[in-house]
């Protein structure tokens, strides 16, 4: 059954499905919408009739949800990767060469893992499993057959929050297994992306209102720690979601800086589209003037290939700077994927 589930609310009863510019226009006008945007910029919005608050929230240190109501058969760990270790290490080297040439100074290089999926596998079971075993502040489940959406996200990263006229973004840059293992490179990378995000939202905010409210705060999540910063601003009157996306999309933390050069490098080096991974997943309540859109990291989605076979996809990546060690960046992609893939495979228990 079509539905959407977020950290603090559930939605049912599909009223409308919009795509592309029509989606951005619709979520600005009225109604409650689940939103999934691919990294490449394809936006899908699903309007729901019934929205109910959840009796609990999930996240680090918060209560876990009840046991799954829908089962999940563990996968057998035969995962394919769009970039193997050799190819990924080569991509890191290419980014460093571009940095040395002065065309870019940070690029997020990603790979997509794929596992063939049975036709009757229900991602509701995977969603419940992740909410138990990897609680996340921006967890989301969006299923709508008419929109061809089947997404489960355990994202820890806020792309954009809106409350009335206030716009907030909380980019994550810097990942390690413990706080003590965080490198100077991680802090420098975070500051780069904070500067990028300040610039991205300044085009839709009142002059002088964009501020860095928190810089490089340490945040703990299952199996790893992140550096997280908070940037906010006051939206100009009359700004809609088309304007916001034009200025800030795709998220800077998963593209790089300067963004245009980073996106060119990504097109050259990555072999498959990212899809919902590194895009945006969340909700917009146009009536209330509120929204929470997460960066689509720690995200699974199901789709069919040209032969009709069903696949479960999962993306992972790392930010590359001049200081990057190629082997270390590959290890970071493994660290980010390990717990989530382990839960899906049954090798990690909730």
Coordinates of C-alpha atoms in Angstrom, one line a residue:
X1 CA 0.0 0.0 0.0
X2 CA 1.3 3.5 -0.9
X3 CA 2.4 5.4 2.2
X4 CA 5.2 7.6 3.6
X5 CA 6.8 7.4 7.0
X6 CA 9.1 10.0 8.5
X7 CA 10.7 10.4 11.9
X8 CA 7.7 12.1 13.4
X9 CA 4.8 11.5 11.1
X10 CA 3.0 9.0 8.8
X11 CA 1.1 9.8 5.6
X12 CA -1.4 7.8 3.6
X13 CA -4.0 8.2 0.9
X14 CA -2.3 9.4 -2.3
X15 CA -4.1 12.4 -3.8
X16 CA -1.7 13.6 -6.5
X17 CA 1.7 12.9 -8.1
X18 CA 3.8 15.6 -9.7
X19 CA 7.2 15.6 -11.4
X20 CA 9.9 18.1 -12.3
X21 CA 9.0 21.9 -12.3
X22 CA 5.4 21.0 -11.6
X23 CA 6.4 19.2 -8.4
X24 CA 8.3 22.3 -7.1
X25 CA 5.4 24.5 -8.0
X26 CA 2.9 22.2 -6.3
X27 CA 4.8 21.9 -3.0
X28 CA 5.0 25.7 -2.8
X29 CA 1.2 26.1 -3.1
X30 CA -0.8 23.8 -0.8
X31 CA -1.0 20.4 0.8
X32 CA 1.3 17.8 2.5
X33 CA 3.9 16.2 0.1
X34 CA 6.5 13.5 0.3
X35 CA 9.4 14.5 -1.8
X36 CA 12.1 12.4 -3.4
X37 CA 14.7 14.1 -5.7
X38 CA 17.5 12.4 -7.5
X39 CA 21.0 13.7 -7.3
X40 CA 20.7 14.4 -11.0
X41 CA 17.7 16.8 -10.3
X42 CA 14.6 14.8 -11.1
X43 CA 12.0 15.8 -8.5
X44 CA 9.0 13.7 -7.6
X45 CA 6.3 14.9 -5.1
X46 CA 3.4 12.8 -3.8
X47 CA 0.5 14.5 -2.1
X48 CA -1.1 12.6 0.8
X49 CA -4.6 13.1 2.2
X50 CA -4.0 11.8 5.8
X51 CA -1.0 12.8 8.0
X52 CA -0.7 11.6 11.6
X53 CA 2.0 12.2 14.1
X54 CA 4.1 9.3 15.3
X55 CA 4.0 8.4 19.0
X56 CA 7.8 8.3 19.1
X57 CA 10.8 9.7 17.3
X58 CA 13.9 7.8 16.3
X59 CA 17.5 8.9 16.4
X60 CA 20.7 8.5 18.3
X61 CA 19.9 8.1 22.0
X62 CA 16.1 8.0 21.4
X63 CA 13.7 5.1 22.0
X64 CA 13.6 2.4 19.3
X65 CA 10.4 1.5 17.5
X66 CA 8.6 -1.8 18.1
X67 CA 9.6 -5.0 16.3
X68 CA 9.1 -5.1 12.6
X69 CA 5.5 -5.9 11.5
X70 CA 6.8 -7.0 8.0
X71 CA 9.6 -9.5 7.7
X72 CA 12.8 -9.0 5.8
X73 CA 14.7 -11.9 4.3
X74 CA 18.5 -11.3 4.7
X75 CA 20.3 -10.8 1.5
X76 CA 23.2 -13.1 0.6
X77 CA 25.9 -10.4 0.4
X78 CA 26.5 -10.8 -3.3
X79 CA 26.7 -7.0 -3.8
X80 CA 28.0 -5.4 -7.0
X81 CA 29.7 -2.0 -6.9
X82 CA 29.7 0.6 -9.7
X83 CA 33.4 1.4 -8.9
X84 CA 35.7 -1.3 -7.5
X85 CA 38.7 -0.5 -5.3
X86 CA 41.0 0.0 -8.2
X87 CA 38.6 2.3 -10.0
X88 CA 37.8 4.3 -6.9
X89 CA 41.5 4.8 -6.0
X90 CA 42.1 5.9 -9.6
X91 CA 39.2 8.4 -9.3
X92 CA 40.7 9.8 -6.1
X93 CA 44.0 10.3 -8.0
X94 CA 42.2 12.1 -10.8
X95 CA 40.5 14.5 -8.4
X96 CA 43.9 15.3 -6.7
X97 CA 45.3 16.1 -10.2
X98 CA 42.4 18.5 -10.9
X99 CA 42.9 20.1 -7.5
X100 CA 46.6 20.6 -8.3
X101 CA 45.6 22.1 -11.7
X102 CA 43.4 24.6 -9.8
X103 CA 40.0 23.6 -11.3
X104 CA 38.4 22.3 -8.1
X105 CA 39.3 21.9 -4.4
X106 CA 36.9 19.3 -3.2
X107 CA 34.9 16.5 -4.9
X108 CA 32.6 13.9 -3.4
X109 CA 33.3 10.7 -5.2
X110 CA 30.6 8.0 -4.8
X111 CA 29.8 4.4 -5.8
X112 CA 26.5 2.5 -5.9
X113 CA 26.1 -1.0 -4.5
X114 CA 23.5 -3.3 -6.0
X115 CA 21.9 -6.5 -5.0
X116 CA 19.3 -8.4 -7.0
X117 CA 16.0 -8.4 -5.2
X118 CA 13.0 -10.7 -5.2
X119 CA 9.8 -9.3 -6.7
X120 CA 7.9 -9.9 -3.5
X121 CA 10.5 -8.4 -1.2
X122 CA 8.8 -5.6 0.8
X123 CA 11.1 -2.7 1.8
X124 CA 8.7 -2.0 4.7
X125 CA 10.6 -4.8 6.5
X126 CA 13.9 -3.3 5.7
X127 CA 12.7 0.1 6.9
X128 CA 11.6 -1.3 10.3
X129 CA 14.9 -3.2 10.6
X130 CA 16.9 0.0 10.0
X131 CA 14.8 2.0 12.5
X132 CA 15.7 -0.6 15.1
X133 CA 19.3 -1.1 14.2
X134 CA 20.3 2.3 12.8
X135 CA 18.0 4.9 14.2
X136 CA 18.5 8.2 12.3
X137 CA 17.1 11.7 12.9
X138 CA 15.8 11.9 9.3
X139 CA 14.7 8.4 8.7
X140 CA 12.2 8.1 5.8
X141 CA 10.2 5.5 4.0
X142 CA 8.4 6.5 0.8
X143 CA 6.4 4.1 -1.3
X144 CA 4.2 5.1 -4.2
X145 CA 3.7 2.7 -7.1
X146 CA 2.2 5.4 -9.4
X147 CA 5.3 7.6 -8.8
X148 CA 7.7 4.6 -9.2
X149 CA 9.1 5.3 -5.7
X150 CA 10.3 2.6 -3.3
X151 CA 12.8 4.3 -1.0
X152 CA 14.1 3.6 2.6
X153 CA 16.5 6.2 4.1
X154 CA 18.4 6.3 7.4
X155 CA 19.8 9.7 6.7
X156 CA 21.6 11.6 9.5
X157 CA 22.0 14.8 7.4
X158 CA 19.5 17.6 7.1
X159 CA 19.6 19.2 3.7
X160 CA 17.0 21.9 4.2
X161 CA 14.5 22.6 7.0
X162 CA 11.9 25.4 6.7
X163 CA 9.8 26.8 9.5
X164 CA 7.9 29.8 8.2
X165 CA 10.6 32.1 6.8
X166 CA 13.6 30.5 8.4
X167 CA 15.7 28.2 6.3
X168 CA 18.3 25.8 7.9
X169 CA 20.9 23.5 6.4
X170 CA 23.2 21.1 8.4
X171 CA 25.9 19.8 6.2
X172 CA 28.0 16.8 7.3
X173 CA 31.6 16.6 6.4
X174 CA 34.1 14.6 8.4
X175 CA 33.6 10.9 9.2
X176 CA 35.6 8.5 11.5
X177 CA 35.0 5.6 13.7
X178 CA 35.8 7.7 16.8
X179 CA 36.3 11.4 17.6
X180 CA 40.0 10.8 18.2
X181 CA 40.4 9.5 14.6
X182 CA 39.0 12.6 13.0
X183 CA 41.7 14.2 10.9
X184 CA 42.6 17.9 10.2
X185 CA 41.5 17.2 6.6
X186 CA 38.0 16.4 8.0
X187 CA 37.7 19.8 9.7
X188 CA 39.1 21.7 6.7
X189 CA 36.6 19.9 4.4
X190 CA 33.7 20.8 6.6
X191 CA 34.7 24.5 6.6
X192 CA 34.9 24.4 2.7
X193 CA 31.3 23.0 2.5
X194 CA 30.0 25.4 5.1
X195 CA 31.2 28.3 2.9
X196 CA 29.6 26.7 -0.1
X197 CA 26.2 26.3 1.7
X198 CA 26.3 29.9 3.0
X199 CA 26.7 31.0 -0.6
X200 CA 24.0 28.6 -1.9
X201 CA 21.2 29.8 0.4
X202 CA 22.3 33.5 0.4
X203 CA 20.6 33.9 -3.0
X204 CA 17.2 33.2 -1.5
X205 CA 17.7 34.8 1.9
X206 CA 17.5 38.4 3.1
X207 CA 20.8 40.2 2.9
X208 CA 22.8 40.0 6.2
X209 CA 20.6 37.2 7.7
X210 CA 22.7 34.1 6.7
X211 CA 24.8 32.9 9.6
X212 CA 26.9 29.9 10.7
X213 CA 25.2 28.9 14.0
X214 CA 27.4 25.9 14.7
X215 CA 30.7 24.9 13.2
X216 CA 32.2 21.4 13.2
X217 CA 30.1 20.0 16.0
X218 CA 30.8 16.3 16.8
X219 CA 27.7 14.1 16.3
X220 CA 27.6 10.4 17.2
X221 CA 25.7 7.8 15.0
X222 CA 25.7 4.0 15.0
X223 CA 29.1 2.8 14.2
X224 CA 30.7 6.2 13.4
X225 CA 31.0 9.9 14.2
X226 CA 30.5 13.0 12.0
X227 CA 31.4 16.7 12.0
X228 CA 28.2 18.7 11.5
X229 CA 27.7 22.4 11.0
X230 CA 24.5 24.5 11.0
X231 CA 23.8 27.4 8.6
X232 CA 20.6 29.4 8.6
X233 CA 19.0 32.4 7.0
X234 CA 15.7 34.3 6.7
X235 CA 14.0 33.7 3.3
X236 CA 13.0 36.6 1.2
X237 CA 9.3 37.2 0.7
X238 CA 7.8 35.3 -2.2
X239 CA 10.5 32.7 -2.5
X240 CA 9.3 29.3 -3.6
X241 CA 10.8 25.8 -3.8
X242 CA 11.8 26.3 -7.4
X243 CA 14.0 29.3 -6.3
X244 CA 15.4 27.3 -3.4
X245 CA 16.3 24.3 -5.5
X246 CA 17.8 26.6 -8.2
X247 CA 20.2 28.1 -5.6
X248 CA 21.0 25.1 -3.4
X249 CA 20.6 21.9 -5.4
X250 CA 22.2 19.4 -5.4
X251 CA 23.4 19.4 -1.8
X252 CA 26.9 20.9 -1.5
X253 CA 28.1 18.3 1.0
X254 CA 27.7 15.5 -1.5
X255 CA 28.9 17.4 -4.6
X256 CA 31.9 19.5 -3.8
X257 CA 33.4 22.9 -4.3
X258 CA 33.3 24.9 -6.5
X259 CA 30.0 23.1 -7.2
X260 CA 30.0 23.4 -11.0
X261 CA 33.6 22.0 -11.3
X262 CA 32.8 19.3 -8.8
X263 CA 29.7 18.2 -10.7
X264 CA 31.8 18.1 -13.9
X265 CA 34.3 15.8 -12.2
X266 CA 31.5 13.6 -10.9
X267 CA 30.1 13.2 -14.4
X268 CA 33.5 12.2 -15.7
X269 CA 34.5 9.8 -13.0
X270 CA 31.3 8.0 -11.8
X271 CA 29.9 5.3 -14.0
X272 CA 26.2 5.2 -13.0
X273 CA 23.6 7.8 -12.0
X274 CA 23.3 8.2 -8.2
X275 CA 19.5 8.4 -8.3
X276 CA 17.9 9.2 -4.9
X277 CA 21.3 8.7 -3.2
X278 CA 22.8 12.1 -2.5
X279 CA 19.5 13.7 -3.6
X280 CA 16.8 14.8 -1.2
X281 CA 14.2 12.7 0.7
X282 CA 11.6 14.2 3.0
X283 CA 8.4 16.2 3.3
X284 CA 6.9 19.6 2.6
X285 CA 3.8 20.9 4.3
X286 CA 2.9 23.9 2.1
X287 CA -0.1 24.8 4.3
X288 CA 2.0 25.1 7.4
X289 CA 5.0 26.6 5.7
X290 CA 7.2 23.8 7.0
X291 CA 9.5 21.3 5.5
X292 CA 12.3 18.8 6.4
X293 CA 14.3 17.5 3.5
X294 CA 17.3 15.2 4.2
X295 CA 20.3 14.6 2.1
X296 CA 19.6 11.1 0.6
X297 CA 22.6 9.3 2.2
X298 CA 22.4 6.0 4.0
X299 CA 19.6 5.3 1.6
X300 CA 18.3 2.2 -0.1
X301 CA 16.0 2.2 -3.1
X302 CA 14.4 -0.5 -5.3
X303 CA 14.2 -0.3 -9.1
X304 CA 14.1 -2.4 -12.2
X305 CA 16.7 -2.7 -14.9
X306 CA 16.0 -2.8 -18.7
X307 CA 15.5 -6.6 -18.5
X308 CA 12.8 -6.2 -15.8
X309 CA 15.0 -7.5 -12.9
X310 CA 14.5 -5.8 -9.6
X311 CA 17.5 -4.4 -7.8
X312 CA 18.2 -3.0 -4.3
X313 CA 20.6 -0.1 -4.6
X314 CA 22.7 1.7 -1.9
X315 CA 25.2 4.5 -2.3
X316 CA 28.3 5.3 -0.4
X317 CA 31.1 7.9 -1.0
X318 CA 33.7 10.2 0.4
X319 CA 34.9 13.8 0.0
X320 CA 38.2 14.1 -1.8
X321 CA 40.6 17.0 -1.1
X322 CA 44.3 17.5 -1.8
X323 CA 45.1 15.9 1.6
X324 CA 43.2 12.7 0.8
X325 CA 44.8 9.3 1.0
X326 CA 43.2 7.1 -1.7
X327 CA 43.2 3.9 0.5
X328 CA 41.7 5.9 3.4
X329 CA 38.9 7.3 1.3
X330 CA 38.0 3.8 0.0
X331 CA 37.9 2.7 3.6
X332 CA 35.6 5.6 4.5
X333 CA 33.1 4.4 1.8
X334 CA 33.3 0.9 3.4
X335 CA 32.7 2.3 6.9
X336 CA 29.7 4.3 5.8
X337 CA 28.1 1.3 4.1
X338 CA 29.1 -1.4 6.7
X339 CA 26.3 -1.2 9.2
X340 CA 23.5 -0.6 6.8
X341 CA 24.5 -3.3 4.4
X342 CA 25.1 -5.6 7.3
X343 CA 21.6 -5.0 8.6
X344 CA 20.2 -5.7 5.1
X345 CA 22.3 -8.9 4.8
X346 CA 21.6 -10.2 8.3
X347 CA 25.2 -10.0 9.4
X348 CA 24.5 -7.2 11.8
X349 CA 21.8 -7.5 14.4
X350 CA 19.6 -4.6 15.5

